Amino acid sequence: MNYSIIRRTTGLVLKFEAVFLLLPALTGFLYGERQGLIYFALAAAYFAIGFLINLKGDAGTEFYTKEGFISVALVWVVISLCGALPFVLCGDIPKYSDALFETVSGFTTTGSSILSDVEALSHASLFWRSFTHWVGGMGVIVFVLAIMPMRKRRMGSQMYMMRAESPGPVVGKLVPKIRDTAKILYIIYFGMTVTEIILLLIAGMPLFDSLCLSFGTAGTGGFGVLGDSIASYPIIQQSIITIFMILFGVNFNAYFVLFLGKDKKEAFRFSEVRWYFAIIVFSILTITINIHKMFDNLYLAFHHAAFQVGSIITTTGYATADFDLWPQYSRCLLVMIMFCGACAGSTGGGIKVSRIVILVKAGIQEVHHYVHPRSVTSVRMDSKPVERDTVRSVVMYIGVYVCIFFASILLVTIFDGDQSLETIFTSVAATFNNIGPGLSAVGPTANFGHFSLASKYVLMFDMLAGRLELYPMLLLFYPAVWRK
């Protein structure tokens, strides 16, 4: 294990977190809040600590998959531990464990909250709370790779770290250099975020709200600035958010091809993207039919169905209505698409559409082999055969996913046995898939504050494991990894 490069990466990211803290500090100064000074002081302290960490020698040249995964996992733990401190020192969230839950939920773009009165927070903390979504959406390591040049002898480490942090079964380079790939991803990410902010401003939303909600939409997080999430905003503003939630759930490779590729039509040939939109259209239409009697007209039913489907499948977690009151079919379908999630290579969570498609096609292929034992077939995506290692990794991923999911349910049941099964099941589903709200006592009008401390730590682990695709967090607990 190359400890020096892990230390160097952690120190570098801590300095970036210090720079990020200057934005809520500026927000506090603009609104005349004392919290701005606290954020500024912490920014200075974190930058100094990161600088001191990076002073000690240079990192070695050996860097393999385990170093990449461990670096990413430790970075996400460290930025969460440090990112929670401002909430406590500002007095907005007095208990550190609750502040940590909120911060982990923010960086992992989960959006689950322990707060019962969001509007009581200072503007500085509200901004920081939402900005953690934007930072975590594309990934803090991807951001570092896009901004900071790496020395040639460490170029091989970049792909290991990017693979560990990027959502999806396969991560490839859009262009020959990893740094250029990271830069392209963030340019697209930044451009789409700015576009949404501008459209929300044109639609009449205040600047502060536009910034915070766009950060939540871009990162598919779900933290809002009002207690009712998005419900009190006009329909035109809700519609803009609906469109961008769905757009941020698309594989960013498709945007690269669309904006920079030679054959623009290739962007519309991505199998995963077509399946993603097919699931969305099917879900919206059937839920609209199921809930239309609950609204004054069919348009309103369609609007709320589209918003909630877009919010849940992209794992954003915003709400315009209390979908916990909807009929059983609608609630059941929303829970199902919680697990499905958005596309690989997007900012969304969940299992990912590509894994679902590969698993279904692999199952069909297995049935075909029983009927035609001597036939030679392969799973295909985008008219290309999928390698056996990829199919195997998808099957193994879902196997590990199921084990962690049910282990988490059992643990939360032990620690909070007085909660209903629906509450426990959907709380784990909502955190593990980085959704935000669940059903019953963790529905869109409720929060996670009533869980015990032990359950909150289980759910925090689920958030981190779900965001980092399981293995980086699991490697932290594997003894052999830490041997010299």
Phi, psi and omega in degrees: 000127179271091184290329185295318181286331175293317177298317182296317179297317180297317178296320179297316181292326178296324176292324176293322177297325177299318178295319179300324182293343178293333180292310174295331175298315178297320178300316178298319179296319181295326180266006178066035182258140178295336180301335179299322178295322180295315179297321180293317180297317178294324178299315179296318181295315181294322179294320179295318179296315178299321178296316180294322178299322183277355181288326188285099172059187179245153181286149178291174184269339183284122183210115184239187184303317183297320177297320179297313181292318180294319178302312182296314181298314181294322178300315182292326176292315182295313181294332177287316179298317180284324181291340180280334186300320179302322179300321182288311183294329177283345182082006181285323175227093189300322183277128183296322181298321177291320178296322178294318177302314181296321182287316176300318178298326179288306183296324180278002180058037179278307179089002174288140187228151174260000185277135175263341180225085183297323186290350179282346180289153174291160178298324179298315181288324176298320179293312180300318180302316180282326182292332176299329175299314184294320179295316183282341184301302179274336177113133182290325178292320177299322178297315179298317179297327181287328186265314189263130174286141177255147179293152185304323183287351178250008184300327180294336182287338186297316181295322179300316181290321181293322178295322182291331186260334185279134182284135176131161182288334182224132176239123180235174180269131176285326177227166187306322183264135180298320181298320179293323176299313179299321181294317179298315180301316182286330175295315177297314180301312181294317181298317178293324178296312180298319179300316179295319179302314181297316181295322178292323177295317178299325180282359174100009179279139177301153184301314182299314179296319180299318180296308184297316182289328176290323175300317180292324179289315182298316179277001187048051182264285176124358176289131177248183179249357178240154183295334182262023180062252184248359190300326186273358178277153179300157183300323181298320179289321176298322181293321178298316179295321178303311182298315184287328174302312181294321180294322180286348176273358180277145176303124184293342174300325179295322178292322178299315179294320182294318184270325188238351183283160179284321180253098184298329183294339181297333180297333182267004180258001179295119181301317183298318181295320179295317177297319180302310180289329177296317178297318180297312181298314179300314182295316181297313184296314183289323178291322177303314178298322184289329186249003190300333180286346182275352183236164185293329180210170184294326181298315180297320178298316179297317181300310182289325177296315180297318180297312184290323176295314178299321180292319184281314183292330177272000180061032178282305174096004173293161179217139172252349180209161178277089184290352175291344179265358181286164179301163186301319181301313182296316180296318180295316180294321178297320177295321180296317180284348169302316182286326181298307180075189184267197181282154168296149179075016175248187177267002182279165180254210181081183181293328181095139182301321183299319179294320179298315181296314180298319181295317179297314181294325178293323177295317178297319179297321180295318177297319180299323181293329177293324180280320181234081186301331185266358181288149178245108181229168178215153175288133183237140174226133181054039178065017178236144178292139177270129182299149180300324179297324179292316178299316179298318181294325177295314180297317180294320179301311182294326176297313178294320178304311181297319180298312180295320182300309183286330174296320178295319178300316180297317180295314179295325177296322178293316184280331182225061183293345180280349179281153179289157179298322179299318179296312183294313181300311184283336176292318176292317178299319183290324180276318182294325179265006178058042181275301185124269180275154174242226178235169177060238185286354174239028180291181184297340178258004182244190179211182185259010184295339184276354179284154177290166181299319181298317179296322180298322179290325175298315181291327176295318176300318179299319179300312182293317180296318179295318181291324184263018175062038169074298195295320177303318179289323179294325180296334177299333183257012181258107188306320185299334181296328188272001178287144184298000000 
